[in-house]
mmCIF file of C-alpha atoms in Angstrom:
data_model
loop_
_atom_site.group_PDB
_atom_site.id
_atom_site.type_symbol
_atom_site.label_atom_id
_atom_site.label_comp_id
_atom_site.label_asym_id
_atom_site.label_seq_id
_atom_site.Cartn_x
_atom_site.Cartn_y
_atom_site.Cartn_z
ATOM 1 C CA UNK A 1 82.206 83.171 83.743
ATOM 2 C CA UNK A 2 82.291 85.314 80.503
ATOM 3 C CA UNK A 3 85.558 87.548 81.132
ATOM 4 C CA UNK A 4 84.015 89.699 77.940
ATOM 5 C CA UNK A 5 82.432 92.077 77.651
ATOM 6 C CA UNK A 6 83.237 93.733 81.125
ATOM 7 C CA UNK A 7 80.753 92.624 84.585
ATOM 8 C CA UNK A 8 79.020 95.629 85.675
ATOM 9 C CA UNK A 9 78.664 95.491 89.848
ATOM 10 C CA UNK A 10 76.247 97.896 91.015
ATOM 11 C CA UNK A 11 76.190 99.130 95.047
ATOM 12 C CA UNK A 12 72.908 98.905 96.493
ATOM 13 C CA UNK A 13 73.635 101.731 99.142
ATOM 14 C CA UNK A 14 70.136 100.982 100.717
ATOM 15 C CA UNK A 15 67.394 101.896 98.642
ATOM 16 C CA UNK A 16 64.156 101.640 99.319
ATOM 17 C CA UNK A 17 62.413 98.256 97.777
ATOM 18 C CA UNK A 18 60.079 100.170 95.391
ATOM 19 C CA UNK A 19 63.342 102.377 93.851
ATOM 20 C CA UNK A 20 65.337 98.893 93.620
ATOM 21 C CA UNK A 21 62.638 96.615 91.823
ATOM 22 C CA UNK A 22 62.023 99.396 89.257
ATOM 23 C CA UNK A 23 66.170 99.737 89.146
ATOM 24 C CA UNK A 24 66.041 95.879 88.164
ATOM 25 C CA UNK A 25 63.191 96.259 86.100
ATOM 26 C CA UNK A 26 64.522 99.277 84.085
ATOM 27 C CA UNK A 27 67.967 98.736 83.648
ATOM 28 C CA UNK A 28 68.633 95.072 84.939
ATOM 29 C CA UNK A 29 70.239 94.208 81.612
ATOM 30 C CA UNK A 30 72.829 96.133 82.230
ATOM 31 C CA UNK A 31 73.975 94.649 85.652
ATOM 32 C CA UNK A 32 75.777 91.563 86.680
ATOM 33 C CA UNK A 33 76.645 91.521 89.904
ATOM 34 C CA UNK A 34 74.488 93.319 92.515
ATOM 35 C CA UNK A 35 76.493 94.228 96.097
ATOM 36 C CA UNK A 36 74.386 95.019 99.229
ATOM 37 C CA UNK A 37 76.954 97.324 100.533
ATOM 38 C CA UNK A 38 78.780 97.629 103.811
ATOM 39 C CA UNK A 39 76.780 96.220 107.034
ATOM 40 C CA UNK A 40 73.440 97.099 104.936
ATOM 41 C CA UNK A 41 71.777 93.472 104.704
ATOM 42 C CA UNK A 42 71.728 93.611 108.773
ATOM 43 C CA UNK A 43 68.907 96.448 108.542
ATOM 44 C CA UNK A 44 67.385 96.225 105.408
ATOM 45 C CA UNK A 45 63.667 95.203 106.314
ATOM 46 C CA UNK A 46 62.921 93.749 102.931
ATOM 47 C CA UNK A 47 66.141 92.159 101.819
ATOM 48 C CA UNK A 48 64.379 88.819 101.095
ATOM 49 C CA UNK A 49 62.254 90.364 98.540
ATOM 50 C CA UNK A 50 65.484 92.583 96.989
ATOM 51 C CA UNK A 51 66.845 88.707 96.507
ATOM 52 C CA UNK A 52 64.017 87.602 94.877
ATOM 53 C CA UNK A 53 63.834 90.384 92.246
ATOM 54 C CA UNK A 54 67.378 89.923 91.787
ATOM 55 C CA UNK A 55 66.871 85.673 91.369
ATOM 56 C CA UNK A 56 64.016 86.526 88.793
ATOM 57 C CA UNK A 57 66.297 88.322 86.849
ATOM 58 C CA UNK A 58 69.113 85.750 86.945
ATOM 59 C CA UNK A 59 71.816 88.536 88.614
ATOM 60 C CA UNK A 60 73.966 87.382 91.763
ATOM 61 C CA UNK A 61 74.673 89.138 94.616
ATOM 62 C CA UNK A 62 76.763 89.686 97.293
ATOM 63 C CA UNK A 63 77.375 91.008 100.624
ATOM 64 C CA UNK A 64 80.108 93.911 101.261
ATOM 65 C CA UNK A 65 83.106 93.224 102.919
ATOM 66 C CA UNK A 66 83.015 95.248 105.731
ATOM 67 C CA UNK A 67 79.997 93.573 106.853
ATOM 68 C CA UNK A 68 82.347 90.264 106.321
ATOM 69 C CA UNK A 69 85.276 92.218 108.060
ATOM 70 C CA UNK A 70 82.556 93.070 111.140
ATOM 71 C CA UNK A 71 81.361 89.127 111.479
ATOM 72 C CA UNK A 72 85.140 88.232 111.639
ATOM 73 C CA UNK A 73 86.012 90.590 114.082
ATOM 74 C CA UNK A 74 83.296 90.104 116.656
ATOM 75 C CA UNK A 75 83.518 86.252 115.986
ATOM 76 C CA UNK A 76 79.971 86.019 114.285
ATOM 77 C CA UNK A 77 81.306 84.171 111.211
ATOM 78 C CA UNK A 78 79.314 81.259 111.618
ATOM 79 C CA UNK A 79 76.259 83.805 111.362
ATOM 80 C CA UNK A 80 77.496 85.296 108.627
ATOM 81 C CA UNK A 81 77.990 82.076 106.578
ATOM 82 C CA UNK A 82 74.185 81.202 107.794
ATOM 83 C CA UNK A 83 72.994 84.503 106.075
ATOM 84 C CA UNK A 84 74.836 83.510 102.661
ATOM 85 C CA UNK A 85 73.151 80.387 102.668
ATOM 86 C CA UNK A 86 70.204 81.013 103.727
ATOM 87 C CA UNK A 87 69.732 84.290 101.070
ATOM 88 C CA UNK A 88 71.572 82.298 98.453
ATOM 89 C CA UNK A 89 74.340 85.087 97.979
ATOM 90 C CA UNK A 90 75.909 83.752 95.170
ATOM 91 C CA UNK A 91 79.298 85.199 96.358
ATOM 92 C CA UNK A 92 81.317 86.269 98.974
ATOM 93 C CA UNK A 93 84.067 89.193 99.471
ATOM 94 C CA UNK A 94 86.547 89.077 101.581
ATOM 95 C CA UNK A 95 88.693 92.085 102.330
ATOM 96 C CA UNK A 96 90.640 93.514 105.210
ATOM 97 C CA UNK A 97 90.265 97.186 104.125
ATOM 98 C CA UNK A 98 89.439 98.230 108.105
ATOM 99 C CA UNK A 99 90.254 95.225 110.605
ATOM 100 C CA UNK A 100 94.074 94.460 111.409
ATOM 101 C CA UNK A 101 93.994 91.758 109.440
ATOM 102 C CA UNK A 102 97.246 91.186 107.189
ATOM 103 C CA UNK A 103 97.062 90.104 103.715
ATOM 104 C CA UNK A 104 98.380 86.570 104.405
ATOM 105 C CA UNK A 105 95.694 86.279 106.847
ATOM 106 C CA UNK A 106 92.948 87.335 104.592
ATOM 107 C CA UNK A 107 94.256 85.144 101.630
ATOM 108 C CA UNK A 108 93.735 82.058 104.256
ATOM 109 C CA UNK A 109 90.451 83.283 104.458
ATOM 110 C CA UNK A 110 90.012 83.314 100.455
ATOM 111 C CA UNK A 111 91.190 79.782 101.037
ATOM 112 C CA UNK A 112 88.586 78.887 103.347
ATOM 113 C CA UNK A 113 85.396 80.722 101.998
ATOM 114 C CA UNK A 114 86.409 79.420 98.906
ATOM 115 C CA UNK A 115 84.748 76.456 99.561
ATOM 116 C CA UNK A 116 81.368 77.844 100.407
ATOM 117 C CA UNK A 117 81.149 80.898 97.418
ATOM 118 C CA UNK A 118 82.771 82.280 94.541
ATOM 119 C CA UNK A 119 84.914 84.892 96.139
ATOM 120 C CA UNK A 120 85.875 88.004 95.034
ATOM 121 C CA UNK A 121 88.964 89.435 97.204
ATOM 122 C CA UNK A 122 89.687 92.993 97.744
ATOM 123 C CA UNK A 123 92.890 94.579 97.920
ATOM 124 C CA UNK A 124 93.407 98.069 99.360
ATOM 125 C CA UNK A 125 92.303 99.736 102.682
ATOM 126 C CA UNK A 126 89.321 102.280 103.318
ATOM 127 C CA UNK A 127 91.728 104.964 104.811
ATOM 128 C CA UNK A 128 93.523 106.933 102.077
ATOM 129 C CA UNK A 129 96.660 107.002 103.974
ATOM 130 C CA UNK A 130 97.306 103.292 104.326
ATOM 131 C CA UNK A 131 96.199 102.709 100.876
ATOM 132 C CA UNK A 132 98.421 105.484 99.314
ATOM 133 C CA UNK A 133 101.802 103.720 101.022
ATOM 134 C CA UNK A 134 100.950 100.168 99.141
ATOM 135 C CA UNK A 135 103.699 100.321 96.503
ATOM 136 C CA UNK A 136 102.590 98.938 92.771
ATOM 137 C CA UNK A 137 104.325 95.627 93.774
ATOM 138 C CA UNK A 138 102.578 95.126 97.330
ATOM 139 C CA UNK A 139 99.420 95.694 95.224
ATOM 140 C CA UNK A 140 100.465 93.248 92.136
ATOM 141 C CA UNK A 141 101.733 90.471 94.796
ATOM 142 C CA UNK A 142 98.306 90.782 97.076
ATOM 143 C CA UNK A 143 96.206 90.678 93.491
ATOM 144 C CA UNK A 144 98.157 87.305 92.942
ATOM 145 C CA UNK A 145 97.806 85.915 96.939
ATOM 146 C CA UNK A 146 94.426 85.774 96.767
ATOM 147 C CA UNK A 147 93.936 84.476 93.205
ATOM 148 C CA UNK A 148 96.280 81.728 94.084
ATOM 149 C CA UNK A 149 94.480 81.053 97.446
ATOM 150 C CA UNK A 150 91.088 80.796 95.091
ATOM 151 C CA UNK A 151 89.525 83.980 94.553
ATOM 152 C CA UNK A 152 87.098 83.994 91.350
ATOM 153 C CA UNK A 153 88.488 87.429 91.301
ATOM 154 C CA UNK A 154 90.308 90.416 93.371
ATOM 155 C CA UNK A 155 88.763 93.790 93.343
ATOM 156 C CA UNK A 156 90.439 97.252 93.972
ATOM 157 C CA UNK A 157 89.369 98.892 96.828
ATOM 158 C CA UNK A 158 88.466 102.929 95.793
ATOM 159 C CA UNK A 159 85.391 103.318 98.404
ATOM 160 C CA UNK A 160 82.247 104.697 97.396
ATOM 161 C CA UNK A 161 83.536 107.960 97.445
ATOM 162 C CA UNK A 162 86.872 107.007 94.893
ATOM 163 C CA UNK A 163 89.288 108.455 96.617
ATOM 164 C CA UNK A 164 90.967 105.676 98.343
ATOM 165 C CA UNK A 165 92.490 102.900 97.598
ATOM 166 C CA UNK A 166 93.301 102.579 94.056
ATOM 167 C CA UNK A 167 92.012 106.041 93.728
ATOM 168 C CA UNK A 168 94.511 109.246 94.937
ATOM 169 C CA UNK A 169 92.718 112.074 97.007
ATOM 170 C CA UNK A 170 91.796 114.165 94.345
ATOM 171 C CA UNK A 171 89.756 111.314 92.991
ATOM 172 C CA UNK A 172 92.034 110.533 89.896
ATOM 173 C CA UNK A 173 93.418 106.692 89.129
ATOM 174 C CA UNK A 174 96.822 105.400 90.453
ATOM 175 C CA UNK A 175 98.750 105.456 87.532
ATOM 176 C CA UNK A 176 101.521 103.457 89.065
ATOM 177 C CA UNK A 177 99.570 100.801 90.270
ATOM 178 C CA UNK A 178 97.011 100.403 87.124
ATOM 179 C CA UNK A 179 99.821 100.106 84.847
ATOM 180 C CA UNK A 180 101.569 97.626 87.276
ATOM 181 C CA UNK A 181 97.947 95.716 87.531
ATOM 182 C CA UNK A 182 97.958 95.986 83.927
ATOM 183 C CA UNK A 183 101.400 94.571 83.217
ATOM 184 C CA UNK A 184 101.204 91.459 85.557
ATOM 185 C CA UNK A 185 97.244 90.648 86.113
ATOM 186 C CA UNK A 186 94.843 88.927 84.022
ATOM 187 C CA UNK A 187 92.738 91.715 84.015
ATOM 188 C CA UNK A 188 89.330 89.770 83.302
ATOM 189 C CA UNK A 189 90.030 88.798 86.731
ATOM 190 C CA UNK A 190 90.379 92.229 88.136
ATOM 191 C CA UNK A 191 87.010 94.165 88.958
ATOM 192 C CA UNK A 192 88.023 97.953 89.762
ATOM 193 C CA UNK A 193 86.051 99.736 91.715
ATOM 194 C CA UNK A 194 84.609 103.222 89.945
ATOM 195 C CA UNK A 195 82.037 104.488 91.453
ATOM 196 C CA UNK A 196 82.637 108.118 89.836
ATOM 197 C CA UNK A 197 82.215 108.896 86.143
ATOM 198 C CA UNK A 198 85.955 109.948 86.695
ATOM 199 C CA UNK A 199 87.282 106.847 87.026
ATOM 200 C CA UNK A 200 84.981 105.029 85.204
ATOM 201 C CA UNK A 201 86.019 106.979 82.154
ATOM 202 C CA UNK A 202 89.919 106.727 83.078
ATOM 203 C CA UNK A 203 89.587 102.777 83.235
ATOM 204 C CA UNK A 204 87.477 102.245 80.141
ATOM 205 C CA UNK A 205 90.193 104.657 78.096
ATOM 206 C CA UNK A 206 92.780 102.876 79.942
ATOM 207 C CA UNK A 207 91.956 99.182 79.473
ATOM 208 C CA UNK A 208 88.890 99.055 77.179
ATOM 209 C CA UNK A 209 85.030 99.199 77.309
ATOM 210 C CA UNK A 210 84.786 95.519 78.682
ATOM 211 C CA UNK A 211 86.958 96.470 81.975
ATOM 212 C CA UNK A 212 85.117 95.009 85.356
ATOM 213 C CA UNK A 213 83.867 98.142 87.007
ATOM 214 C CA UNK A 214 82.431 97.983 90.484
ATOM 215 C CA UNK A 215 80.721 100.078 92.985
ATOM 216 C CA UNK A 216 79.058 101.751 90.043
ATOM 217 C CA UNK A 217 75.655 103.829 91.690
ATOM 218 C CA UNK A 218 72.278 103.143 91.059
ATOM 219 C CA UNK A 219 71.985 106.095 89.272
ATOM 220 C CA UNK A 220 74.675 105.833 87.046
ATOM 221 C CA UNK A 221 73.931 102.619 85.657
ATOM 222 C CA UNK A 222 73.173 103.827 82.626
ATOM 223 C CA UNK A 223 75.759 106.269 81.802
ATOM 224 C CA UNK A 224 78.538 103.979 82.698
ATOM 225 C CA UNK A 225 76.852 101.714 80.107
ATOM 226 C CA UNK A 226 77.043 104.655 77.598
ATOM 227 C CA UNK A 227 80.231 105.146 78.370
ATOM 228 C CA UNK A 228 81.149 101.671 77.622
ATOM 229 C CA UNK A 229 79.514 101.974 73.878
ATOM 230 C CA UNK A 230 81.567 105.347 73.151
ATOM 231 C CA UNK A 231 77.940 107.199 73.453
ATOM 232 C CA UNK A 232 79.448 109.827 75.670
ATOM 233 C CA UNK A 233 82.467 112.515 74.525
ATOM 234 C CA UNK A 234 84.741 110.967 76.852
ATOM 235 C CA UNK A 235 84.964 107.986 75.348
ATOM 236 C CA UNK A 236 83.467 108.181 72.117
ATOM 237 C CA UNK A 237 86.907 108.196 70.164
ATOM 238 C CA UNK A 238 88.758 105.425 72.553
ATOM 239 C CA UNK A 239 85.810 103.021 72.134
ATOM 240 C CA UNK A 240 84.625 103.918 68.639
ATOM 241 C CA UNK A 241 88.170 102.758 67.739
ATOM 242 C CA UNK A 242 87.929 99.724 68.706
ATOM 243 C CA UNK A 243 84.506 98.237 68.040
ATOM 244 C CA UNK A 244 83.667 99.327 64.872
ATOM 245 C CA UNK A 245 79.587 98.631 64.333
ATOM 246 C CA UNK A 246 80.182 95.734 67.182
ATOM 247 C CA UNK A 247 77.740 96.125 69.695
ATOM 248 C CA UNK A 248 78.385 95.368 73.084
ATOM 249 C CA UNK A 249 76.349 92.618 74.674
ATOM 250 C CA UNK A 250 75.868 92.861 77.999
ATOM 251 C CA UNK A 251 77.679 89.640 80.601
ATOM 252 C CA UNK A 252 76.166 87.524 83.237
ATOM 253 C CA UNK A 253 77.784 86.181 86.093
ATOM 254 C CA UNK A 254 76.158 83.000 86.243
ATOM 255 C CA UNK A 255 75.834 82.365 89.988
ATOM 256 C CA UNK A 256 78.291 80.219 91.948
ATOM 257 C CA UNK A 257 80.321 81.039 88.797
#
């Protein structure tokens, strides 16, 4: 896996198969990693063909981990490990964001899934409250768990909303626990989750236009991009800074990277 320039993850929320083809179509260049979120997969109608525009264009997918979290919990993950193969999801998350499940339990599970999927680990909880009492260190020693157990990388959990997780209430970053992330992570194996121009912009001015963003929307696919190249005032003089006439190419996560 390229660590630069940054892997763009987009949320498939549930659109309908006409709206996701053309999003693939359109703008498919600028996406790595494709996440059918939450519990979604179990009702989408036409998720085989959603795969198959996502194998012709060569971008991986995944399914989200609270659809992980629910097979665990109701002892279904045998099924669950029969839907990645038989979609060919090219990775797995595992998280513990809503189950009581501790983070040495869910790093045994990084262990284990390991085997069948790149995984990509997620650290922080869905409600706000749980997340906001993780001290920088709880977050900087879970990032490092699961990479040791095997994770291909660890995400940071900020919802779809962003304001959990690595996220505070009022939707702003964490500053504690980025710069802790920052100080003791490899961060080309971090994907943050920013699914608001907010903290999209805060993480690209905070650790550079190739930063791993994740739960980006559908519809912002393409301003996140710009935001990446400096073509927006927020981060036109941060980026512009540091690239010069470079022009960012966009990654691929080659599946079972």
């Amino acid at each position: 896996m390229r660590t630069s320039p940054g892997i763009t993850m987009v949320i498939d929320s549930g659109l309908p198969t006409g709206a996701f083809t053309d999003l693939i179509t359109s703008h498919g260049e600028y996406i790595d990693l494709v996440k059918f979120g939450w519990g979604t997969a179990l009702v989408t109608r036409d998720l085989d063909r959603k795969v198959a525009v996502l194998r012709d264009a060569a971008i991986g997918f995944y399914f989200g981990g609270t659809l992980f979290e629910h097979q665990l919990w109701t002892g279904q993950l045998d099924e669950y490990l029969r839907l990645v193969r038989r979609t060919g999801a090219t990775h797995i998350e595992v998280s513990n964001g809503t189950i009581p499940l501790d983070q040495h339990g869910k790093a045994e599970h990084v262990r284990r899934l390991s085997q069948y999927r790149p995984v990509l680990s997620e650290v922080g909880y869905k409600d706000a409250d749980r997340s906001a009492r993780l001290t920088p260190a709880e977050w900087v020693d879970a990032l490092h768990e699961d990479l040791d157990a095997g994770a291909f990388m660890v995400v940071t959990e900020a919802r779809e909303s962003g304001r959990s997780g690595i996220a505070r209430a009022d939707g702003h970053l964490r500053r504690d626990v980025l710069h802790a992330v920052l100080d003791n992570v490899d961060t080309g194996r971090v994907m943050f989750e920013a699914p608001t121009k907010t903290l999209q912009v805060e993480l690209i001015n905070a650790v550079g236009p190739d930063v791993n963003l994740g739960n980006i929307a559908a519809a912002d696919v393409l301003g996140a991009e710009t935001l990446r190249r400096g073509l927006r005032g927020d981060t036109l003089l941060q980026v512009a800074a540091g690239v010069g006439e470079t022009e960012r190419v966009p990654s691929r996560v080659p599946p079972g990277a």
